[in-house]
Amino acid sequence: MAVKTANQKDVALPRLRLRKAHRKSRNGCRNCKLRRVKCDEVQPACRRCSAYGVLCNYGSDAPDLQMAREMEDPAVISADATTTLELTREGRDHLISFEKSGTLLTIATVHHKELLQLACLNPYLMHVVLAIAATHNRLRGTPTPRGPSTFESYHVSQCAALLSRKLSQPLQPEDRDPLWMTSTLLGIISTSSIPSLTPQEVWPLKSSYTSDLEWLRMAEGKMAVWRLADPLRPNGLFRDMADEYAQMYDSPLCTEIDRVPLALARICGITPSSSPNTNPYFTAVHTLAPVLGEYPGQPSRARILSFTSRMDRPFKSLLHARDPVALLLLSLWYIKAGDVVWWLRLRARVEYQSICIYLRRYHADRWDILDLLSCGVKQSAALHDILSPSQPRSSCSFPSISTPV
């Protein structure tokens, strides 16, 4: 605005700025009032508090400026010289579950605190610990089996990449325990993972692929790591597992023919003069026979796993060739293994049924094999009766695919 003075010169006068009328709200949270910022009054938590990382406090009983739980939780970090892994909330939950669910106790007799210390120093081990915790939760906590989650697949792939890089470098003494633990957990994950829950879509019914029996080949890779890591050395993480590992790998094989069910000895051609050099089923039969005579829950983890840890290459070749006798032995082992080892349970259910269908479809003339499979879920008890006729018949049953793991 301008006005003219006596000498007709324009003089500028200041504009008046009118303040817009408004109502001052007193409904904001106390945190915003204390911080002297405008609260958007969104309930139950305003955006100002969420961004600041505190719990919003509209109620009179809520504390002022209390840090939110996700901010309170200490960060869990696994790091080495080249890699840093900071766990997400989901990762921390799985790490807690790994301890509270007793996952480690089902796998190895090692100290939980020592393992977590190693995992915090070796990201590849932390990745696989998270994956195995998620796998255990999935297989034991759902009413129906399902495949691996994205979380599991991501951490397995990250572990594999970091482990490959570690193995390409000179190994230090402190690398031995984490390397063996990682290879053990990767082997378990490989064993628990199957391509389908339908018997017709898994080995041996499906078409041949190079990935057939990949989980068995993992055992050979583990033995290479065993030689590098020497897990049973004094003061190692696995120092308390000497007896269990000896039972799995090194204990003398019981070769008494009277311990083998007569029907099974005939099918496999086992005689008093048989040996591993003359009979490709010899080691598998004599490793399996002791657990066939035990009721569900009696075989130990080591006695069950010795079947695969002692499996020689001639027998593996017979499995790849879908030899009916080798398939019979594997199916009988599945019945026992599914009762004892949680990471074998799903594979045992599905591939056992696939083997039964395969044998009936392509080897219908092998009545001697089919006789051992004819009672389906009850042959484990029948074989126990052959070995211990004075014992009452077991009521054990092999679970179907729809039964919870």
mmCIF file of C-alpha atoms in Angstrom:
data_model
loop_
_atom_site.group_PDB
_atom_site.id
_atom_site.type_symbol
_atom_site.label_atom_id
_atom_site.label_comp_id
_atom_site.label_asym_id
_atom_site.label_seq_id
_atom_site.Cartn_x
_atom_site.Cartn_y
_atom_site.Cartn_z
ATOM 1 C CA MET A 1 0.000 0.000 0.000
ATOM 2 C CA ALA A 2 1.290 3.454 -0.816
ATOM 3 C CA VAL A 3 0.181 7.039 0.112
ATOM 4 C CA LYS A 4 1.176 10.463 -1.227
ATOM 5 C CA THR A 5 2.769 13.053 1.011
ATOM 6 C CA ALA A 6 2.618 16.790 0.641
ATOM 7 C CA ASN A 7 5.298 16.803 -2.004
ATOM 8 C CA GLN A 8 3.530 13.944 -3.851
ATOM 9 C CA LYS A 9 6.165 11.303 -3.189
ATOM 10 C CA ASP A 10 5.082 7.682 -2.800
ATOM 11 C CA VAL A 11 5.788 6.291 0.633
ATOM 12 C CA ALA A 12 5.499 2.500 1.289
ATOM 13 C CA LEU A 13 3.653 1.503 4.397
ATOM 14 C CA PRO A 14 4.172 -1.970 5.997
ATOM 15 C CA ARG A 15 1.520 -4.586 5.326
ATOM 16 C CA LEU A 16 -0.417 -5.934 8.264
ATOM 17 C CA ARG A 17 -0.186 -9.771 8.478
ATOM 18 C CA LEU A 18 -3.301 -11.243 9.991
ATOM 19 C CA ARG A 19 -2.782 -14.502 11.948
ATOM 20 C CA LYS A 20 -5.226 -17.245 11.051
ATOM 21 C CA ALA A 21 -7.451 -18.175 13.931
ATOM 22 C CA HIS A 22 -6.914 -21.691 15.313
ATOM 23 C CA ARG A 23 -7.793 -23.791 18.291
ATOM 24 C CA LYS A 24 -4.878 -25.025 20.405
ATOM 25 C CA SER A 25 -5.232 -28.776 20.994
ATOM 26 C CA ARG A 26 -4.349 -30.288 24.336
ATOM 27 C CA ASN A 27 -4.963 -33.898 23.204
ATOM 28 C CA GLY A 28 -1.424 -34.726 22.078
ATOM 29 C CA CYS A 29 0.714 -37.317 23.853
ATOM 30 C CA ARG A 30 2.925 -36.250 26.746
ATOM 31 C CA ASN A 31 6.091 -37.239 24.925
ATOM 32 C CA CYS A 32 5.454 -34.638 22.229
ATOM 33 C CA LYS A 33 4.641 -32.026 24.860
ATOM 34 C CA LEU A 34 7.873 -32.747 26.688
ATOM 35 C CA ARG A 35 9.807 -32.533 23.460
ATOM 36 C CA ARG A 36 7.904 -29.331 22.446
ATOM 37 C CA VAL A 37 6.893 -30.735 19.060
ATOM 38 C CA LYS A 38 3.461 -30.823 17.481
ATOM 39 C CA CYS A 39 1.742 -34.181 17.965
ATOM 40 C CA ASP A 40 -0.382 -35.497 15.107
ATOM 41 C CA GLU A 41 -2.609 -37.160 17.738
ATOM 42 C CA VAL A 42 -2.774 -40.456 15.824
ATOM 43 C CA GLN A 43 -3.673 -43.237 18.239
ATOM 44 C CA PRO A 44 -2.612 -45.611 19.657
ATOM 45 C CA ALA A 45 0.841 -44.296 18.660
ATOM 46 C CA CYS A 46 1.607 -40.993 17.018
ATOM 47 C CA ARG A 47 4.096 -40.793 14.182
ATOM 48 C CA ARG A 48 6.398 -38.457 16.087
ATOM 49 C CA CYS A 49 6.977 -41.071 18.817
ATOM 50 C CA SER A 50 7.383 -43.892 16.303
ATOM 51 C CA ALA A 51 10.038 -41.941 14.425
ATOM 52 C CA TYR A 52 11.794 -40.981 17.656
ATOM 53 C CA GLY A 53 11.851 -44.613 18.862
ATOM 54 C CA VAL A 54 9.807 -44.221 22.059
ATOM 55 C CA LEU A 55 6.533 -45.714 23.234
ATOM 56 C CA CYS A 56 3.692 -43.245 22.722
ATOM 57 C CA ASN A 57 1.993 -42.327 26.008
ATOM 58 C CA TYR A 58 -1.521 -40.965 25.853
ATOM 59 C CA GLY A 59 -2.555 -42.743 29.058
ATOM 60 C CA SER A 60 -1.743 -41.391 32.492
ATOM 61 C CA ASP A 61 -0.118 -44.663 33.546
ATOM 62 C CA ALA A 62 2.300 -44.825 30.597
ATOM 63 C CA PRO A 63 5.900 -43.759 31.313
ATOM 64 C CA ASP A 64 7.416 -40.753 29.580
ATOM 65 C CA LEU A 65 9.935 -41.222 26.791
ATOM 66 C CA GLN A 66 10.298 -44.964 27.301
ATOM 67 C CA MET A 67 12.381 -46.537 24.577
ATOM 68 C CA ALA A 68 10.480 -48.906 22.278
ATOM 69 C CA ARG A 69 11.231 -52.631 22.688
ATOM 70 C CA GLU A 70 12.741 -52.970 19.245
ATOM 71 C CA MET A 71 15.146 -50.187 20.170
ATOM 72 C CA GLU A 72 15.849 -51.743 23.568
ATOM 73 C CA ASP A 73 16.885 -55.138 22.154
ATOM 74 C CA PRO A 74 20.662 -55.262 21.823
ATOM 75 C CA ALA A 75 21.924 -55.828 18.320
ATOM 76 C CA VAL A 76 23.277 -59.318 17.640
ATOM 77 C CA ILE A 77 26.184 -59.133 15.243
ATOM 78 C CA SER A 78 28.304 -61.864 13.703
ATOM 79 C CA ALA A 79 31.461 -60.589 12.076
ATOM 80 C CA ASP A 80 34.866 -61.659 10.856
ATOM 81 C CA ALA A 81 37.569 -59.773 8.970
ATOM 82 C CA THR A 82 35.519 -59.502 5.768
ATOM 83 C CA THR A 83 31.817 -59.993 6.608
ATOM 84 C CA THR A 84 29.394 -58.468 9.081
ATOM 85 C CA LEU A 85 25.957 -59.942 9.725
ATOM 86 C CA GLU A 86 23.514 -58.020 11.944
ATOM 87 C CA LEU A 87 20.517 -60.131 12.873
ATOM 88 C CA THR A 88 17.021 -58.883 12.159
ATOM 89 C CA ARG A 89 14.210 -59.254 14.670
ATOM 90 C CA GLU A 90 13.193 -62.495 12.897
ATOM 91 C CA GLY A 91 16.773 -63.736 13.094
ATOM 92 C CA ARG A 92 17.004 -62.980 16.807
ATOM 93 C CA ASP A 93 13.728 -64.831 17.390
ATOM 94 C CA HIS A 94 15.100 -67.916 15.631
ATOM 95 C CA LEU A 95 18.328 -67.686 17.628
ATOM 96 C CA ILE A 96 16.291 -67.672 20.855
ATOM 97 C CA SER A 97 14.240 -70.612 19.558
ATOM 98 C CA PHE A 98 17.452 -72.489 18.751
ATOM 99 C CA GLU A 99 18.250 -72.478 22.472
ATOM 100 C CA LYS A 100 14.789 -72.797 24.023
ATOM 101 C CA SER A 101 13.617 -75.578 21.678
ATOM 102 C CA GLY A 102 16.691 -77.675 22.395
ATOM 103 C CA THR A 103 17.582 -77.900 18.707
ATOM 104 C CA LEU A 104 21.287 -78.244 19.426
ATOM 105 C CA LEU A 105 20.747 -81.135 21.846
ATOM 106 C CA THR A 106 19.037 -83.137 19.110
ATOM 107 C CA ILE A 107 22.091 -82.742 16.879
ATOM 108 C CA ALA A 108 25.263 -82.751 18.943
ATOM 109 C CA THR A 109 26.484 -82.970 22.522
ATOM 110 C CA VAL A 110 28.172 -79.589 22.640
ATOM 111 C CA HIS A 111 27.891 -76.545 24.887
ATOM 112 C CA HIS A 112 25.337 -74.034 23.622
ATOM 113 C CA LYS A 113 27.259 -70.970 24.846
ATOM 114 C CA GLU A 114 30.466 -72.082 23.132
ATOM 115 C CA LEU A 115 28.648 -72.641 19.854
ATOM 116 C CA LEU A 116 27.020 -69.188 19.899
ATOM 117 C CA GLN A 117 30.377 -67.590 20.632
ATOM 118 C CA LEU A 118 31.761 -69.278 17.528
ATOM 119 C CA ALA A 119 28.724 -68.212 15.505
ATOM 120 C CA CYS A 120 29.260 -64.569 16.490
ATOM 121 C CA LEU A 121 32.832 -64.793 15.183
ATOM 122 C CA ASN A 122 31.978 -66.710 11.983
ATOM 123 C CA PRO A 123 29.080 -65.363 9.907
ATOM 124 C CA TYR A 124 28.861 -68.520 7.784
ATOM 125 C CA LEU A 125 28.151 -70.523 10.946
ATOM 126 C CA MET A 126 25.602 -67.974 12.174
ATOM 127 C CA HIS A 127 23.760 -68.199 8.842
ATOM 128 C CA VAL A 128 23.390 -71.974 9.087
ATOM 129 C CA VAL A 129 22.439 -71.837 12.794
ATOM 130 C CA LEU A 130 19.553 -69.516 11.870
ATOM 131 C CA ALA A 131 18.563 -71.817 9.000
ATOM 132 C CA ILE A 132 18.579 -74.980 11.130
ATOM 133 C CA ALA A 133 16.526 -73.263 13.854
ATOM 134 C CA ALA A 134 13.915 -72.272 11.265
ATOM 135 C CA THR A 135 13.972 -75.781 9.748
ATOM 136 C CA HIS A 136 13.426 -77.434 13.127
ATOM 137 C CA ASN A 137 10.537 -75.079 13.912
ATOM 138 C CA ARG A 138 8.942 -75.793 10.532
ATOM 139 C CA LEU A 139 9.186 -79.574 10.754
ATOM 140 C CA ARG A 140 7.973 -79.906 14.321
ATOM 141 C CA GLY A 141 5.464 -77.079 14.550
ATOM 142 C CA THR A 142 3.072 -77.457 11.617
ATOM 143 C CA PRO A 143 0.083 -79.805 11.281
ATOM 144 C CA THR A 144 1.075 -80.674 7.709
ATOM 145 C CA PRO A 145 4.580 -80.725 6.194
ATOM 146 C CA ARG A 146 5.646 -77.863 3.943
ATOM 147 C CA GLY A 147 8.730 -76.853 2.043
ATOM 148 C CA PRO A 148 11.578 -74.593 3.199
ATOM 149 C CA SER A 149 10.766 -70.944 3.858
ATOM 150 C CA THR A 150 12.414 -67.986 2.128
ATOM 151 C CA PHE A 151 14.231 -67.302 5.399
ATOM 152 C CA GLU A 152 15.758 -70.806 5.391
ATOM 153 C CA SER A 153 16.750 -70.686 1.726
ATOM 154 C CA TYR A 154 18.378 -67.266 2.074
ATOM 155 C CA HIS A 155 20.527 -68.199 5.050
ATOM 156 C CA VAL A 156 21.552 -71.550 3.538
ATOM 157 C CA SER A 157 22.670 -69.828 0.324
ATOM 158 C CA GLN A 158 24.592 -67.173 2.270
ATOM 159 C CA CYS A 159 26.258 -69.856 4.378
ATOM 160 C CA ALA A 160 27.277 -71.852 1.320
ATOM 161 C CA ALA A 161 28.812 -68.789 -0.362
ATOM 162 C CA LEU A 162 30.772 -67.721 2.723
ATOM 163 C CA LEU A 163 31.860 -71.297 3.468
ATOM 164 C CA SER A 164 33.178 -71.734 -0.064
ATOM 165 C CA ARG A 165 35.214 -68.553 0.322
ATOM 166 C CA LYS A 166 36.553 -69.705 3.701
ATOM 167 C CA LEU A 167 37.639 -73.090 2.311
ATOM 168 C CA SER A 168 39.510 -71.359 -0.531
ATOM 169 C CA GLN A 169 41.789 -69.650 2.022
ATOM 170 C CA PRO A 170 44.469 -71.081 4.309
ATOM 171 C CA LEU A 171 42.734 -72.453 7.391
ATOM 172 C CA GLN A 172 43.686 -71.366 10.882
ATOM 173 C CA PRO A 173 43.425 -73.532 14.028
ATOM 174 C CA GLU A 174 40.424 -71.519 15.238
ATOM 175 C CA ASP A 175 38.544 -72.364 12.012
ATOM 176 C CA ARG A 176 38.302 -76.093 12.731
ATOM 177 C CA ASP A 177 35.307 -76.251 15.078
ATOM 178 C CA PRO A 178 33.089 -73.797 13.170
ATOM 179 C CA LEU A 179 33.880 -75.594 9.906
ATOM 180 C CA TRP A 180 32.837 -78.975 11.278
ATOM 181 C CA MET A 181 29.684 -77.597 12.911
ATOM 182 C CA THR A 182 28.726 -75.851 9.679
ATOM 183 C CA SER A 183 29.217 -78.967 7.572
ATOM 184 C CA THR A 184 27.150 -80.975 10.081
ATOM 185 C CA LEU A 185 24.248 -78.511 9.986
ATOM 186 C CA LEU A 186 24.357 -78.193 6.190
ATOM 187 C CA GLY A 187 24.206 -81.988 5.951
ATOM 188 C CA ILE A 188 21.122 -82.044 8.178
ATOM 189 C CA ILE A 189 19.393 -79.364 6.096
ATOM 190 C CA SER A 190 20.207 -81.264 2.898
ATOM 191 C CA THR A 191 18.799 -84.476 4.386
ATOM 192 C CA SER A 192 15.605 -82.827 5.588
ATOM 193 C CA SER A 193 14.881 -81.189 2.213
ATOM 194 C CA ILE A 194 12.985 -83.157 -0.414
ATOM 195 C CA PRO A 195 11.678 -81.857 -3.757
ATOM 196 C CA SER A 196 8.065 -82.912 -3.207
ATOM 197 C CA LEU A 197 5.681 -84.293 -0.587
ATOM 198 C CA THR A 198 4.114 -86.628 -3.151
ATOM 199 C CA PRO A 199 5.666 -90.133 -3.380
ATOM 200 C CA GLN A 200 5.211 -90.228 -7.168
ATOM 201 C CA GLU A 201 7.346 -87.093 -7.541
ATOM 202 C CA VAL A 202 10.406 -88.172 -5.544
ATOM 203 C CA TRP A 203 13.158 -90.731 -5.939
ATOM 204 C CA PRO A 204 13.018 -93.599 -6.874
ATOM 205 C CA LEU A 205 9.741 -93.152 -8.802
ATOM 206 C CA LYS A 206 10.680 -89.904 -10.507
ATOM 207 C CA SER A 207 12.946 -89.728 -13.550
ATOM 208 C CA SER A 208 16.659 -89.886 -12.900
ATOM 209 C CA TYR A 209 18.502 -86.650 -12.173
ATOM 210 C CA THR A 210 22.065 -85.883 -11.184
ATOM 211 C CA SER A 211 20.686 -84.616 -7.858
ATOM 212 C CA ASP A 212 19.344 -88.068 -6.888
ATOM 213 C CA LEU A 213 20.605 -89.071 -3.437
ATOM 214 C CA GLU A 214 22.473 -85.772 -3.133
ATOM 215 C CA TRP A 215 21.928 -85.915 0.612
ATOM 216 C CA LEU A 216 23.984 -89.102 0.774
ATOM 217 C CA ARG A 217 26.837 -87.504 -1.147
ATOM 218 C CA MET A 218 26.976 -84.818 1.538
ATOM 219 C CA ALA A 219 28.367 -87.472 3.898
ATOM 220 C CA GLU A 220 31.426 -87.893 1.687
ATOM 221 C CA GLY A 221 32.013 -84.127 1.700
ATOM 222 C CA LYS A 222 31.678 -84.075 5.483
ATOM 223 C CA MET A 223 34.448 -86.635 5.835
ATOM 224 C CA ALA A 224 36.797 -84.329 3.924
ATOM 225 C CA VAL A 225 35.997 -81.577 6.447
ATOM 226 C CA TRP A 226 36.460 -84.120 9.272
ATOM 227 C CA ARG A 227 40.050 -84.684 8.188
ATOM 228 C CA LEU A 228 40.666 -80.927 8.097
ATOM 229 C CA ALA A 229 38.933 -80.114 11.380
ATOM 230 C CA ASP A 230 39.908 -83.078 13.565
ATOM 231 C CA PRO A 231 36.803 -82.502 15.766
ATOM 232 C CA LEU A 232 37.853 -84.902 18.528
ATOM 233 C CA ARG A 233 41.138 -83.183 19.330
ATOM 234 C CA PRO A 234 41.656 -82.199 23.003
ATOM 235 C CA ASN A 235 39.843 -78.984 24.037
ATOM 236 C CA GLY A 236 37.752 -78.984 20.856
ATOM 237 C CA LEU A 237 34.050 -78.137 20.842
ATOM 238 C CA PHE A 238 33.153 -81.778 20.130
ATOM 239 C CA ARG A 239 35.415 -83.297 22.785
ATOM 240 C CA ASP A 240 32.440 -84.915 24.573
ATOM 241 C CA MET A 241 31.200 -86.728 21.445
ATOM 242 C CA ALA A 242 34.072 -89.186 21.040
ATOM 243 C CA ASP A 243 31.971 -92.219 21.971
ATOM 244 C CA GLU A 244 29.089 -91.238 19.687
ATOM 245 C CA TYR A 245 31.348 -90.555 16.712
ATOM 246 C CA ALA A 246 33.189 -93.816 17.326
ATOM 247 C CA GLN A 247 29.874 -95.667 17.196
ATOM 248 C CA MET A 248 28.983 -93.933 13.951
ATOM 249 C CA TYR A 249 32.309 -94.330 12.153
ATOM 250 C CA ASP A 250 34.872 -96.541 13.844
ATOM 251 C CA SER A 251 33.351 -99.123 16.178
ATOM 252 C CA PRO A 252 33.830 -102.767 15.091
ATOM 253 C CA LEU A 253 31.017 -104.018 12.878
ATOM 254 C CA CYS A 254 29.062 -106.896 14.383
ATOM 255 C CA THR A 255 29.125 -109.550 11.667
ATOM 256 C CA GLU A 256 27.413 -112.419 13.442
ATOM 257 C CA ILE A 257 25.037 -113.896 10.907
ATOM 258 C CA ASP A 258 22.580 -115.010 13.578
ATOM 259 C CA ARG A 259 21.883 -111.318 14.287
ATOM 260 C CA VAL A 260 20.482 -110.916 10.770
ATOM 261 C CA PRO A 261 16.826 -111.936 10.231
ATOM 262 C CA LEU A 262 16.822 -115.174 8.248
ATOM 263 C CA ALA A 263 14.550 -113.826 5.514
ATOM 264 C CA LEU A 264 16.794 -110.792 5.082
ATOM 265 C CA ALA A 265 19.965 -112.905 4.994
ATOM 266 C CA ARG A 266 18.483 -115.014 2.194
ATOM 267 C CA ILE A 267 17.431 -111.992 0.131
ATOM 268 C CA CYS A 268 20.861 -110.366 0.493
ATOM 269 C CA GLY A 269 22.839 -113.584 0.019
ATOM 270 C CA ILE A 270 24.546 -113.225 3.398
ATOM 271 C CA THR A 271 26.375 -116.379 4.503
ATOM 272 C CA PRO A 272 28.965 -117.086 7.233
ATOM 273 C CA SER A 273 31.693 -116.676 4.618
ATOM 274 C CA SER A 274 30.426 -113.322 3.258
ATOM 275 C CA SER A 275 32.555 -110.178 3.516
ATOM 276 C CA PRO A 276 32.418 -106.591 2.245
ATOM 277 C CA ASN A 277 34.610 -107.666 -0.670
ATOM 278 C CA THR A 278 32.301 -110.480 -1.770
ATOM 279 C CA ASN A 279 28.863 -109.052 -0.983
ATOM 280 C CA PRO A 280 27.847 -105.420 -1.711
ATOM 281 C CA TYR A 281 25.060 -105.586 0.906
ATOM 282 C CA PHE A 282 27.306 -106.895 3.678
ATOM 283 C CA THR A 283 28.070 -103.644 5.549
ATOM 284 C CA ALA A 284 24.554 -102.257 5.118
ATOM 285 C CA VAL A 285 22.921 -105.453 6.421
ATOM 286 C CA HIS A 286 25.176 -105.817 9.456
ATOM 287 C CA THR A 287 24.830 -102.118 10.326
ATOM 288 C CA LEU A 288 21.055 -102.275 10.009
ATOM 289 C CA ALA A 289 20.436 -105.612 11.757
ATOM 290 C CA PRO A 290 21.059 -104.419 15.356
ATOM 291 C CA VAL A 291 18.448 -101.651 15.141
ATOM 292 C CA LEU A 292 15.859 -103.855 13.425
ATOM 293 C CA GLY A 293 15.569 -105.855 16.622
ATOM 294 C CA GLU A 294 14.756 -102.802 18.765
ATOM 295 C CA TYR A 295 11.391 -101.257 19.480
ATOM 296 C CA PRO A 296 10.616 -97.611 18.534
ATOM 297 C CA GLY A 297 12.558 -95.151 20.662
ATOM 298 C CA GLN A 298 15.230 -97.654 21.645
ATOM 299 C CA PRO A 299 17.830 -97.078 18.899
ATOM 300 C CA SER A 300 20.221 -94.239 19.655
ATOM 301 C CA ARG A 301 20.988 -91.400 17.279
ATOM 302 C CA ALA A 302 24.463 -92.820 16.675
ATOM 303 C CA ARG A 303 23.225 -96.336 15.826
ATOM 304 C CA ILE A 304 20.684 -94.913 13.392
ATOM 305 C CA LEU A 305 23.141 -92.587 11.669
ATOM 306 C CA SER A 306 25.837 -95.269 11.424
ATOM 307 C CA PHE A 307 23.848 -96.807 8.541
ATOM 308 C CA THR A 308 24.582 -93.844 6.275
ATOM 309 C CA SER A 309 27.980 -92.919 7.742
ATOM 310 C CA ARG A 310 29.282 -96.447 7.018
ATOM 311 C CA MET A 311 27.569 -96.774 3.639
ATOM 312 C CA ASP A 312 30.180 -97.778 1.065
ATOM 313 C CA ARG A 313 30.305 -96.843 -2.598
ATOM 314 C CA PRO A 314 29.229 -100.240 -4.015
ATOM 315 C CA PHE A 315 25.995 -100.040 -2.009
ATOM 316 C CA LYS A 316 25.430 -96.400 -3.045
ATOM 317 C CA SER A 317 25.874 -97.442 -6.665
ATOM 318 C CA LEU A 318 23.163 -100.071 -6.185
ATOM 319 C CA LEU A 319 20.838 -97.419 -4.787
ATOM 320 C CA HIS A 320 21.477 -95.167 -7.781
ATOM 321 C CA ALA A 321 20.685 -98.141 -10.028
ATOM 322 C CA ARG A 322 17.442 -98.723 -8.038
ATOM 323 C CA ASP A 323 18.498 -102.231 -7.139
ATOM 324 C CA PRO A 324 15.472 -103.845 -5.395
ATOM 325 C CA VAL A 325 17.476 -105.368 -2.532
ATOM 326 C CA ALA A 326 19.252 -102.076 -1.806
ATOM 327 C CA LEU A 327 15.879 -100.299 -1.892
ATOM 328 C CA LEU A 328 14.486 -102.819 0.587
ATOM 329 C CA LEU A 329 17.337 -102.201 3.031
ATOM 330 C CA LEU A 330 16.930 -98.430 2.747
ATOM 331 C CA SER A 331 13.171 -98.663 3.330
ATOM 332 C CA LEU A 332 13.670 -100.793 6.449
ATOM 333 C CA TRP A 333 16.148 -98.229 7.743
ATOM 334 C CA TYR A 334 13.690 -95.412 7.014
ATOM 335 C CA ILE A 335 11.156 -97.033 9.355
ATOM 336 C CA LYS A 336 13.603 -96.868 12.250
ATOM 337 C CA ALA A 337 15.236 -93.556 11.337
ATOM 338 C CA GLY A 338 11.920 -91.719 11.140
ATOM 339 C CA ASP A 339 11.246 -92.630 14.765
ATOM 340 C CA VAL A 340 14.534 -91.281 16.121
ATOM 341 C CA VAL A 341 15.944 -88.450 13.976
ATOM 342 C CA TRP A 342 13.699 -85.456 13.311
ATOM 343 C CA TRP A 343 15.516 -84.259 10.181
ATOM 344 C CA LEU A 344 15.040 -87.697 8.571
ATOM 345 C CA ARG A 345 11.350 -87.990 9.389
ATOM 346 C CA LEU A 346 9.864 -86.218 6.381
ATOM 347 C CA ARG A 347 12.211 -87.845 3.850
ATOM 348 C CA ALA A 348 11.628 -91.246 5.475
ATOM 349 C CA ARG A 349 7.860 -90.932 5.140
ATOM 350 C CA VAL A 350 7.763 -89.824 1.533
ATOM 351 C CA GLU A 351 10.610 -91.874 0.048
ATOM 352 C CA TYR A 352 9.546 -94.997 1.968
ATOM 353 C CA GLN A 353 6.183 -94.854 0.237
ATOM 354 C CA SER A 354 7.860 -94.123 -3.100
ATOM 355 C CA ILE A 355 10.093 -97.197 -2.669
ATOM 356 C CA CYS A 356 7.111 -99.420 -1.850
ATOM 357 C CA ILE A 357 5.235 -98.246 -4.943
ATOM 358 C CA TYR A 358 8.348 -98.661 -7.102
ATOM 359 C CA LEU A 359 9.012 -102.219 -5.946
ATOM 360 C CA ARG A 360 5.417 -103.299 -6.417
ATOM 361 C CA ARG A 361 5.281 -101.677 -9.847
ATOM 362 C CA TYR A 362 8.597 -102.842 -11.322
ATOM 363 C CA HIS A 363 9.563 -105.891 -9.246
ATOM 364 C CA ALA A 364 6.265 -107.652 -8.665
ATOM 365 C CA ASP A 365 8.019 -110.985 -9.190
ATOM 366 C CA ARG A 366 10.266 -110.421 -6.155
ATOM 367 C CA TRP A 367 7.783 -111.948 -3.735
ATOM 368 C CA ASP A 368 10.552 -112.442 -1.162
ATOM 369 C CA ILE A 369 11.107 -108.664 -0.983
ATOM 370 C CA LEU A 370 7.420 -107.833 -1.163
ATOM 371 C CA ASP A 371 6.709 -110.235 1.682
ATOM 372 C CA LEU A 372 8.831 -108.061 3.969
ATOM 373 C CA LEU A 373 6.975 -104.999 2.740
ATOM 374 C CA SER A 374 3.520 -106.578 2.562
ATOM 375 C CA CYS A 375 2.626 -105.730 6.162
ATOM 376 C CA GLY A 376 3.519 -102.139 5.363
ATOM 377 C CA VAL A 377 3.833 -100.186 8.568
ATOM 378 C CA LYS A 378 4.214 -103.267 10.773
ATOM 379 C CA GLN A 379 7.243 -105.016 9.343
ATOM 380 C CA SER A 380 9.554 -103.343 11.846
ATOM 381 C CA ALA A 381 7.780 -105.183 14.652
ATOM 382 C CA ALA A 382 7.737 -108.377 12.588
ATOM 383 C CA LEU A 383 11.505 -108.266 12.133
ATOM 384 C CA HIS A 384 11.893 -107.640 15.872
ATOM 385 C CA ASP A 385 9.889 -110.816 16.489
ATOM 386 C CA ILE A 386 12.230 -112.763 14.224
ATOM 387 C CA LEU A 387 15.210 -111.598 16.253
ATOM 388 C CA SER A 388 13.525 -111.834 19.685
ATOM 389 C CA PRO A 389 10.623 -114.287 19.455
ATOM 390 C CA SER A 390 10.096 -114.216 23.205
ATOM 391 C CA GLN A 391 9.315 -110.496 23.161
ATOM 392 C CA PRO A 392 5.726 -109.257 22.676
ATOM 393 C CA ARG A 393 4.909 -107.766 19.293
ATOM 394 C CA SER A 394 5.386 -104.016 19.080
ATOM 395 C CA SER A 395 2.495 -101.782 18.145
ATOM 396 C CA CYS A 396 4.705 -99.274 16.356
ATOM 397 C CA SER A 397 3.484 -97.765 13.123
ATOM 398 C CA PHE A 398 5.244 -95.769 10.470
ATOM 399 C CA PRO A 399 3.502 -92.366 10.204
ATOM 400 C CA SER A 400 1.759 -91.345 7.014
ATOM 401 C CA ILE A 401 2.553 -88.171 5.109
ATOM 402 C CA SER A 402 -0.372 -86.331 6.641
ATOM 403 C CA THR A 403 0.778 -86.986 10.202
ATOM 404 C CA PRO A 404 2.504 -84.022 11.934
ATOM 405 C CA VAL A 405 6.294 -84.235 12.098
#
